[in-house]
Amino acid sequence: MVDSIAATSLLGHRPIFSSYSWKYAANKHNCRLSFTKLMDRKYGFYSSVGRWHVKHPIRSTIKAQAAELTREAHSYREEDRIPRGFRPGIDSGLDSRPGLWPPENKADNPGLKNPLLRHERMGCGWLGAIFEWEGVLVEDNPDLEKQAWLTLAQEEGKSPPPAFMLRRIEGMKNEQAIAEVLCWSRDPGVLKRMGARKEEIHQALQGSMYRFRSGSETFLNVLVHHKVPVALVSTRPRKSLERAIAVIGIEGVFSVIVTAEDVYRGKPDPEMFMYAAQLLQFIPERCIVFGNSNQTVEAAHDARMKCVAVASKHPVYELGAADLVVRHLDELSVVDLKNLADIEAVEQEPELELEMEVEAEDDRPPSTSVGVYDDFW
């Protein structure tokens, strides 16, 4: 014990003990007795016996000194410690502090006071999934939409819309399609009446025949298990959409539902997706849109969101503009979603460099070729 304390004292403390000895004449074996003075206590040691004998009671001060020296002996050097307020900056690919593990979670928000909510965001709660309804989660029958428009045209005495017009109005609100593409009327009252009548015709044709697409229910269960916020957007009226959700039996799955009553324009305008992200309280770059058409891909990219296209109505090669193309949603995993929603500041650097080059060109002095041209003439 004395040797260990003596070695520890080399860390910069003064020696805390001294030794002296004499020959113990009273012992019949003429053994040499050594005494060591440690702070205010004496310890005796017989060389022939090899035992320590405490001459004075142990005091609490030696315990405090030994504990302090032990902590100093086994502590790290100050330059090897990570400061308490140290926070690494944006990941640039270079490890400025080797040995720092684990790395900072980019989804972490230190401003959250609830530790459970903060832990949830570091899991999967930091990204949002925005789904379309028909053709993505449930089976879609394009013939019903076409038949509804033809029936409405017949009732209103309008010429039947050609096929290319029906393809163009896919994803639009009814009022938007009637006013901007079909050009049947621009009166707000008439637009509202025609739009409501068209939905009545479609609902009568559809009935209660709703069923999941293959893999959609499984993927939704995965998102619910990992607590990923889910939103649903559709240009259908809210009552029709809520009735369809009840038929499928997935009430309470969607944190946000955006319908035709909530927005002014449908696709390819990104208004629906922007409003859903706002209700989810996520920035657009943290949201992933799931659709089945190029209009959805265009609207999602205009909103600065990533898009996963489901090849339910169009072949895979026609959806190449999407960030990911799948035939069924169960082909995806949570890791795929995290990779899509991961944003880096490096992605914005080329735009900044381009702006700097344009400014540099503007600052250049005018060319002297004009003067040479005048001299020539």
Tab-separated table of C-alpha atoms in Angstrom:
chain	number	residue	atom	x	y	z
A	1	MET	CA	0.000	0.000	0.000
A	2	VAL	CA	2.830	2.375	0.890
A	3	ASP	CA	4.618	1.614	-2.368
A	4	SER	CA	1.509	2.375	-4.417
A	5	ILE	CA	0.932	5.642	-2.564
A	6	ALA	CA	4.580	6.529	-2.951
A	7	ALA	CA	4.386	5.949	-6.687
A	8	THR	CA	1.247	8.005	-6.906
A	9	SER	CA	2.947	10.877	-5.091
A	10	LEU	CA	5.254	11.298	-8.081
A	11	LEU	CA	2.341	12.955	-9.906
A	12	GLY	CA	3.295	16.234	-8.314
A	13	HIS	CA	2.439	15.903	-4.625
A	14	ARG	CA	4.932	16.099	-1.830
A	15	PRO	CA	5.945	12.824	-0.115
A	16	ILE	CA	3.415	12.043	2.552
A	17	PHE	CA	5.411	9.600	4.607
A	18	SER	CA	8.938	9.135	6.127
A	19	SER	CA	10.680	6.117	7.687
A	20	TYR	CA	12.924	5.467	10.604
A	21	SER	CA	13.984	2.244	12.335
A	22	TRP	CA	15.902	0.860	15.304
A	23	LYS	CA	16.825	-2.507	16.716
A	24	TYR	CA	14.125	-3.925	18.969
A	25	ALA	CA	16.313	-5.169	21.880
A	26	ALA	CA	13.446	-6.557	23.929
A	27	ASN	CA	12.722	-9.249	21.355
A	28	LYS	CA	14.440	-12.504	22.203
A	29	HIS	CA	15.009	-13.216	18.537
A	30	ASN	CA	16.821	-9.892	18.208
A	31	CYS	CA	14.623	-8.974	15.221
A	32	ARG	CA	14.967	-5.638	13.589
A	33	LEU	CA	11.825	-3.519	13.943
A	34	SER	CA	11.202	-0.766	11.398
A	35	PHE	CA	8.746	2.043	11.907
A	36	THR	CA	7.229	4.045	9.081
A	37	LYS	CA	5.511	7.312	9.771
A	38	LEU	CA	2.610	7.901	7.415
A	39	MET	CA	1.040	11.340	7.964
A	40	ASP	CA	0.160	11.216	11.703
A	41	ARG	CA	0.243	7.432	12.099
A	42	LYS	CA	3.063	4.989	12.835
A	43	TYR	CA	3.348	1.536	11.293
A	44	GLY	CA	5.778	-1.116	12.566
A	45	PHE	CA	7.199	-3.913	10.448
A	46	TYR	CA	9.203	-6.945	11.677
A	47	SER	CA	11.600	-8.158	9.040
A	48	SER	CA	11.417	-11.762	10.265
A	49	VAL	CA	7.629	-11.867	10.526
A	50	GLY	CA	6.688	-9.673	7.583
A	51	ARG	CA	3.545	-8.156	9.073
A	52	TRP	CA	2.366	-4.622	9.589
A	53	HIS	CA	1.273	-3.524	13.053
A	54	VAL	CA	-0.790	-0.348	13.350
A	55	LYS	CA	0.361	1.718	16.301
A	56	HIS	CA	-2.345	4.404	16.043
A	57	PRO	CA	-5.978	4.277	14.920
A	58	ILE	CA	-6.655	4.922	11.217
A	59	ARG	CA	-7.944	8.375	10.498
A	60	SER	CA	-10.314	9.497	7.745
A	61	THR	CA	-7.793	11.893	6.184
A	62	ILE	CA	-5.686	9.085	4.722
A	63	LYS	CA	-8.745	7.711	2.938
A	64	ALA	CA	-9.428	11.063	1.325
A	65	GLN	CA	-5.774	11.431	0.257
A	66	ALA	CA	-5.655	7.925	-1.200
A	67	ALA	CA	-8.922	8.431	-3.087
A	68	GLU	CA	-7.723	11.728	-4.537
A	69	LEU	CA	-4.405	10.272	-5.673
A	70	THR	CA	-6.103	7.227	-7.169
A	71	ARG	CA	-8.443	9.396	-9.210
A	72	GLU	CA	-5.522	11.432	-10.480
A	73	ALA	CA	-3.497	8.339	-11.360
A	74	HIS	CA	-6.280	6.794	-13.453
A	75	SER	CA	-7.734	9.942	-15.004
A	76	TYR	CA	-7.191	10.913	-18.652
A	77	ARG	CA	-5.020	13.776	-19.671
A	78	GLU	CA	-6.845	17.039	-20.131
A	79	GLU	CA	-6.013	17.308	-23.846
A	80	ASP	CA	-7.512	13.837	-24.459
A	81	ARG	CA	-10.883	14.786	-23.068
A	82	ILE	CA	-13.737	16.077	-25.234
A	83	PRO	CA	-14.953	19.453	-23.945
A	84	ARG	CA	-18.388	19.459	-22.380
A	85	GLY	CA	-19.783	22.018	-24.814
A	86	PHE	CA	-18.063	20.559	-27.891
A	87	ARG	CA	-20.416	20.019	-30.860
A	88	PRO	CA	-18.994	18.923	-34.230
A	89	GLY	CA	-20.064	20.885	-37.267
A	90	ILE	CA	-21.373	19.690	-40.618
A	91	ASP	CA	-19.901	16.412	-41.739
A	92	SER	CA	-17.434	17.234	-44.488
A	93	GLY	CA	-15.998	13.757	-44.856
A	94	LEU	CA	-12.948	14.571	-42.713
A	95	ASP	CA	-12.651	13.311	-39.156
A	96	SER	CA	-11.432	16.354	-37.263
A	97	ARG	CA	-11.655	14.586	-33.916
A	98	PRO	CA	-10.455	10.987	-34.350
A	99	GLY	CA	-11.789	8.679	-31.705
A	100	LEU	CA	-15.038	10.622	-31.268
A	101	TRP	CA	-17.745	7.991	-31.206
A	102	PRO	CA	-20.621	7.788	-31.766
A	103	PRO	CA	-20.853	10.588	-34.353
A	104	GLU	CA	-23.461	13.274	-33.998
A	105	ASN	CA	-26.933	12.281	-35.119
A	106	LYS	CA	-28.019	14.775	-37.766
A	107	ALA	CA	-31.648	14.336	-36.807
A	108	ASP	CA	-31.030	15.218	-33.171
A	109	ASN	CA	-32.662	18.384	-31.891
A	110	PRO	CA	-31.098	19.513	-28.598
A	111	GLY	CA	-33.905	22.049	-28.192
A	112	LEU	CA	-36.389	19.299	-27.356
A	113	LYS	CA	-36.876	19.163	-23.605
A	114	ASN	CA	-38.525	15.741	-23.588
A	115	PRO	CA	-35.750	13.082	-23.721
A	116	LEU	CA	-38.171	10.409	-24.949
A	117	LEU	CA	-39.275	12.591	-27.866
A	118	ARG	CA	-35.648	13.428	-28.641
A	119	HIS	CA	-34.736	9.738	-28.669
A	120	GLU	CA	-37.684	9.008	-30.954
A	121	ARG	CA	-36.528	11.608	-33.477
A	122	MET	CA	-33.064	10.078	-33.496
A	123	GLY	CA	-34.717	6.797	-34.457
A	124	CYS	CA	-37.163	7.193	-37.351
A	125	GLY	CA	-39.354	10.069	-36.209
A	126	TRP	CA	-37.270	12.676	-38.030
A	127	LEU	CA	-38.640	11.901	-41.504
A	128	GLY	CA	-42.169	12.016	-42.890
A	129	ALA	CA	-43.939	9.802	-45.429
A	130	ILE	CA	-46.608	11.357	-47.672
A	131	PHE	CA	-48.808	8.875	-49.527
A	132	GLU	CA	-51.245	9.193	-52.338
A	133	TRP	CA	-54.346	7.070	-52.072
A	134	GLU	CA	-55.383	5.436	-55.338
A	135	GLY	CA	-52.782	3.396	-57.170
A	136	VAL	CA	-50.357	3.554	-54.230
A	137	LEU	CA	-52.102	2.211	-51.143
A	138	VAL	CA	-55.277	0.825	-52.728
A	139	GLU	CA	-56.027	-0.626	-56.139
A	140	ASP	CA	-56.936	1.929	-58.776
A	141	ASN	CA	-59.367	1.483	-61.653
A	142	PRO	CA	-58.726	4.209	-64.256
A	143	ASP	CA	-61.817	3.194	-66.193
A	144	LEU	CA	-64.048	4.464	-63.388
A	145	GLU	CA	-62.504	7.934	-63.551
A	146	LYS	CA	-62.899	8.022	-67.311
A	147	GLN	CA	-66.522	6.856	-67.109
A	148	ALA	CA	-67.323	9.518	-64.493
A	149	TRP	CA	-66.059	12.320	-66.733
A	150	LEU	CA	-67.928	10.985	-69.771
A	151	THR	CA	-71.141	10.716	-67.779
A	152	LEU	CA	-70.763	14.276	-66.480
A	153	ALA	CA	-70.142	15.558	-70.009
A	154	GLN	CA	-73.300	13.850	-71.207
A	155	GLU	CA	-75.383	15.318	-68.373
A	156	GLU	CA	-74.052	18.823	-68.943
A	157	GLY	CA	-74.428	18.645	-72.715
A	158	LYS	CA	-70.693	18.934	-73.341
A	159	SER	CA	-68.627	17.123	-75.918
A	160	PRO	CA	-66.888	14.040	-74.504
A	161	PRO	CA	-63.271	14.859	-73.543
A	162	PRO	CA	-60.658	13.079	-75.667
A	163	ALA	CA	-58.197	10.604	-74.179
A	164	PHE	CA	-55.247	13.013	-74.106
A	165	MET	CA	-57.297	15.491	-72.048
A	166	LEU	CA	-58.246	12.759	-69.577
A	167	ARG	CA	-54.571	11.888	-69.158
A	168	ARG	CA	-53.727	15.559	-68.640
A	169	ILE	CA	-56.265	16.105	-65.858
A	170	GLU	CA	-55.046	13.142	-63.807
A	171	GLY	CA	-54.354	14.298	-60.257
A	172	MET	CA	-56.041	17.681	-60.679
A	173	LYS	CA	-58.927	18.951	-58.617
A	174	ASN	CA	-62.255	18.675	-60.363
A	175	GLU	CA	-62.784	22.456	-60.431
A	176	GLN	CA	-59.252	22.985	-61.747
A	177	ALA	CA	-59.732	20.430	-64.536
A	178	ILE	CA	-63.116	21.819	-65.580
A	179	ALA	CA	-61.915	25.427	-65.709
A	180	GLU	CA	-58.365	25.091	-67.070
A	181	VAL	CA	-58.355	21.993	-69.273
A	182	LEU	CA	-61.908	21.116	-70.258
A	183	CYS	CA	-62.927	24.822	-70.358
A	184	TRP	CA	-66.559	24.056	-69.595
A	185	SER	CA	-67.063	27.018	-67.273
A	186	ARG	CA	-65.272	29.541	-65.092
A	187	ASP	CA	-68.128	30.485	-62.825
A	188	PRO	CA	-67.218	29.466	-59.236
A	189	GLY	CA	-70.727	28.264	-58.467
A	190	VAL	CA	-70.927	26.161	-61.607
A	191	LEU	CA	-67.450	24.744	-61.012
A	192	LYS	CA	-68.387	23.695	-57.502
A	193	ARG	CA	-71.621	22.072	-58.661
A	194	MET	CA	-69.955	20.174	-61.503
A	195	GLY	CA	-67.106	19.017	-59.276
A	196	ALA	CA	-69.498	17.702	-56.633
A	197	ARG	CA	-71.619	15.935	-59.251
A	198	LYS	CA	-68.577	14.278	-60.786
A	199	GLU	CA	-67.589	12.895	-57.358
A	200	GLU	CA	-71.109	11.573	-56.839
A	201	ILE	CA	-70.917	9.701	-60.142
A	202	HIS	CA	-67.505	8.279	-59.310
A	203	GLN	CA	-68.608	7.200	-55.845
A	204	ALA	CA	-71.678	5.467	-57.290
A	205	LEU	CA	-69.446	3.565	-59.720
A	206	GLN	CA	-66.837	2.756	-57.076
A	207	GLY	CA	-69.182	1.663	-54.317
A	208	SER	CA	-67.352	0.098	-51.360
A	209	MET	CA	-64.870	-1.912	-53.409
A	210	TYR	CA	-61.564	-0.875	-51.841
A	211	ARG	CA	-58.661	-3.206	-51.285
A	212	PHE	CA	-54.963	-2.819	-50.520
A	213	ARG	CA	-52.381	-3.168	-53.225
A	214	SER	CA	-49.978	-6.013	-52.714
A	215	GLY	CA	-47.371	-5.046	-50.091
A	216	SER	CA	-48.997	-1.749	-49.085
A	217	GLU	CA	-50.477	-2.962	-45.809
A	218	THR	CA	-47.195	-4.589	-44.789
A	219	PHE	CA	-45.246	-1.410	-45.498
A	220	LEU	CA	-47.697	0.716	-43.527
A	221	ASN	CA	-47.339	-1.637	-40.562
A	222	VAL	CA	-43.551	-1.228	-40.733
A	223	LEU	CA	-43.851	2.556	-40.677
A	224	VAL	CA	-46.261	2.448	-37.757
A	225	HIS	CA	-43.944	0.086	-35.875
A	226	HIS	CA	-40.986	2.445	-36.322
A	227	LYS	CA	-43.164	5.480	-35.494
A	228	VAL	CA	-42.667	7.239	-38.806
A	229	PRO	CA	-45.206	10.097	-39.209
A	230	VAL	CA	-47.483	9.322	-42.160
A	231	ALA	CA	-49.641	11.741	-44.178
A	232	LEU	CA	-52.271	11.046	-46.819
A	233	VAL	CA	-53.012	13.443	-49.691
A	234	SER	CA	-55.790	13.144	-52.249
A	235	THR	CA	-57.945	15.324	-54.471
A	236	ARG	CA	-61.018	13.412	-53.312
A	237	PRO	CA	-63.471	15.053	-50.888
A	238	ARG	CA	-62.786	14.405	-47.219
A	239	LYS	CA	-65.998	12.500	-46.632
A	240	SER	CA	-65.317	10.093	-49.493
A	241	LEU	CA	-61.737	9.556	-48.357
A	242	GLU	CA	-62.649	8.966	-44.716
A	243	ARG	CA	-65.322	6.492	-45.807
A	244	ALA	CA	-62.755	4.590	-47.876
A	245	ILE	CA	-60.275	4.557	-44.959
A	246	ALA	CA	-62.968	3.106	-42.721
A	247	VAL	CA	-63.724	0.377	-45.267
A	248	ILE	CA	-60.055	-0.602	-45.403
A	249	GLY	CA	-59.792	-0.464	-41.610
A	250	ILE	CA	-56.775	1.784	-41.116
A	251	GLU	CA	-58.271	4.573	-39.033
A	252	GLY	CA	-55.712	6.353	-36.887
A	253	VAL	CA	-52.729	5.411	-39.063
A	254	PHE	CA	-52.370	8.811	-40.738
A	255	SER	CA	-51.189	11.739	-38.682
A	256	VAL	CA	-52.321	14.191	-41.384
A	257	ILE	CA	-54.971	13.930	-44.114
A	258	VAL	CA	-55.044	16.554	-46.880
A	259	THR	CA	-58.080	16.523	-49.184
A	260	ALA	CA	-59.587	18.632	-51.937
A	261	GLU	CA	-61.123	21.069	-49.451
A	262	ASP	CA	-57.687	21.953	-48.011
A	263	VAL	CA	-55.932	23.143	-51.180
A	264	TYR	CA	-56.675	25.363	-54.147
A	265	ARG	CA	-54.859	23.395	-56.838
A	266	GLY	CA	-53.960	19.773	-57.432
A	267	LYS	CA	-51.032	18.211	-59.235
A	268	PRO	CA	-48.669	19.069	-60.778
A	269	ASP	CA	-48.800	21.980	-58.346
A	270	PRO	CA	-46.874	21.033	-55.137
A	271	GLU	CA	-49.411	22.739	-52.861
A	272	MET	CA	-50.794	19.492	-51.426
A	273	PHE	CA	-47.394	18.133	-50.482
A	274	MET	CA	-46.171	21.433	-49.055
A	275	TYR	CA	-49.261	21.701	-46.875
A	276	ALA	CA	-48.876	18.109	-45.667
A	277	ALA	CA	-45.235	18.765	-44.705
A	278	GLN	CA	-46.316	21.892	-42.860
A	279	LEU	CA	-48.890	19.930	-40.873
A	280	LEU	CA	-46.305	17.233	-40.123
A	281	GLN	CA	-43.954	20.012	-38.935
A	282	PHE	CA	-41.097	18.845	-41.141
A	283	ILE	CA	-38.996	20.694	-43.654
A	284	PRO	CA	-39.668	19.509	-47.243
A	285	GLU	CA	-36.242	17.871	-47.521
A	286	ARG	CA	-37.191	15.476	-44.698
A	287	CYS	CA	-40.365	14.273	-46.474
A	288	ILE	CA	-40.747	11.432	-48.966
A	289	VAL	CA	-43.672	11.349	-51.390
A	290	PHE	CA	-45.130	8.058	-52.631
A	291	GLY	CA	-47.019	8.325	-55.928
A	292	ASN	CA	-47.649	6.498	-59.184
A	293	SER	CA	-47.352	9.123	-61.920
A	294	ASN	CA	-44.939	11.609	-63.391
A	295	GLN	CA	-47.204	14.436	-62.214
A	296	THR	CA	-46.510	13.310	-58.648
A	297	VAL	CA	-42.768	13.172	-59.305
A	298	GLU	CA	-42.831	16.682	-60.762
A	299	ALA	CA	-44.833	18.092	-57.876
A	300	ALA	CA	-42.639	16.398	-55.247
A	301	HIS	CA	-39.413	17.682	-56.793
A	302	ASP	CA	-40.867	21.179	-57.111
A	303	ALA	CA	-41.527	20.979	-53.358
A	304	ARG	CA	-37.876	19.875	-52.772
A	305	MET	CA	-39.016	16.439	-51.630
A	306	LYS	CA	-37.813	12.990	-52.626
A	307	CYS	CA	-40.257	10.786	-54.521
A	308	VAL	CA	-40.788	7.032	-54.640
A	309	ALA	CA	-42.788	6.006	-57.703
A	310	VAL	CA	-44.967	2.903	-57.623
A	311	ALA	CA	-45.277	1.269	-61.041
A	312	SER	CA	-48.968	0.449	-60.756
A	313	LYS	CA	-50.346	2.341	-63.754
A	314	HIS	CA	-47.219	3.199	-65.744
A	315	PRO	CA	-44.270	0.942	-66.611
A	316	VAL	CA	-41.022	1.317	-64.716
A	317	TYR	CA	-39.115	2.952	-67.569
A	318	GLU	CA	-41.640	5.827	-67.738
A	319	LEU	CA	-41.041	6.727	-64.085
A	320	GLY	CA	-37.286	7.162	-64.316
A	321	ALA	CA	-37.441	10.747	-63.023
A	322	ALA	CA	-38.338	9.481	-59.529
A	323	ASP	CA	-35.683	8.928	-56.896
A	324	LEU	CA	-36.762	5.306	-56.485
A	325	VAL	CA	-39.106	3.129	-58.541
A	326	VAL	CA	-40.720	0.015	-57.092
A	327	ARG	CA	-43.535	-2.264	-58.150
A	328	HIS	CA	-44.739	-2.880	-54.604
A	329	LEU	CA	-44.139	-0.908	-51.434
A	330	ASP	CA	-42.896	-3.898	-49.447
A	331	GLU	CA	-39.733	-3.795	-51.561
A	332	LEU	CA	-38.664	-0.798	-49.473
A	333	SER	CA	-37.127	-0.740	-46.003
A	334	VAL	CA	-36.686	1.900	-43.347
A	335	VAL	CA	-33.008	2.158	-44.303
A	336	ASP	CA	-34.023	3.166	-47.838
A	337	LEU	CA	-36.208	5.933	-46.450
A	338	LYS	CA	-33.426	7.217	-44.190
A	339	ASN	CA	-31.017	7.318	-47.121
A	340	LEU	CA	-33.524	9.289	-49.177
A	341	ALA	CA	-34.293	11.777	-46.404
A	342	ASP	CA	-30.620	12.302	-45.497
A	343	ILE	CA	-29.622	15.791	-46.598
A	344	GLU	CA	-26.129	17.234	-46.776
A	345	ALA	CA	-24.956	20.815	-47.038
A	346	VAL	CA	-22.637	19.657	-49.843
A	347	GLU	CA	-25.650	19.402	-52.150
A	348	GLN	CA	-26.013	23.182	-52.074
A	349	GLU	CA	-22.374	24.011	-52.797
A	350	PRO	CA	-22.529	23.812	-56.630
A	351	GLU	CA	-25.343	26.406	-56.698
A	352	LEU	CA	-23.286	28.750	-54.528
A	353	GLU	CA	-20.248	28.306	-56.760
A	354	LEU	CA	-22.348	29.031	-59.844
A	355	GLU	CA	-23.662	32.251	-58.291
A	356	MET	CA	-20.119	33.317	-57.433
A	357	GLU	CA	-18.999	32.704	-61.013
A	358	VAL	CA	-21.870	34.794	-62.357
A	359	GLU	CA	-20.985	37.627	-59.988
A	360	ALA	CA	-17.347	37.387	-61.008
A	361	GLU	CA	-18.324	37.689	-64.675
A	362	ASP	CA	-20.423	40.767	-63.900
A	363	ASP	CA	-17.474	42.435	-62.164
A	364	ARG	CA	-15.149	42.061	-65.136
A	365	PRO	CA	-14.357	45.266	-67.092
A	366	PRO	CA	-16.028	45.683	-70.491
A	367	SER	CA	-14.251	44.175	-73.436
A	368	THR	CA	-12.083	46.405	-75.661
A	369	SER	CA	-13.205	44.628	-78.809
A	370	VAL	CA	-15.763	47.392	-79.419
A	371	GLY	CA	-13.003	49.961	-79.711
A	372	VAL	CA	-11.055	47.856	-82.164
A	373	TYR	CA	-14.220	47.372	-84.187
A	374	ASP	CA	-14.744	51.141	-84.425
A	375	ASP	CA	-11.138	51.744	-85.484
A	376	PHE	CA	-11.521	49.181	-88.213
A	377	TRP	CA	-14.430	51.071	-89.736
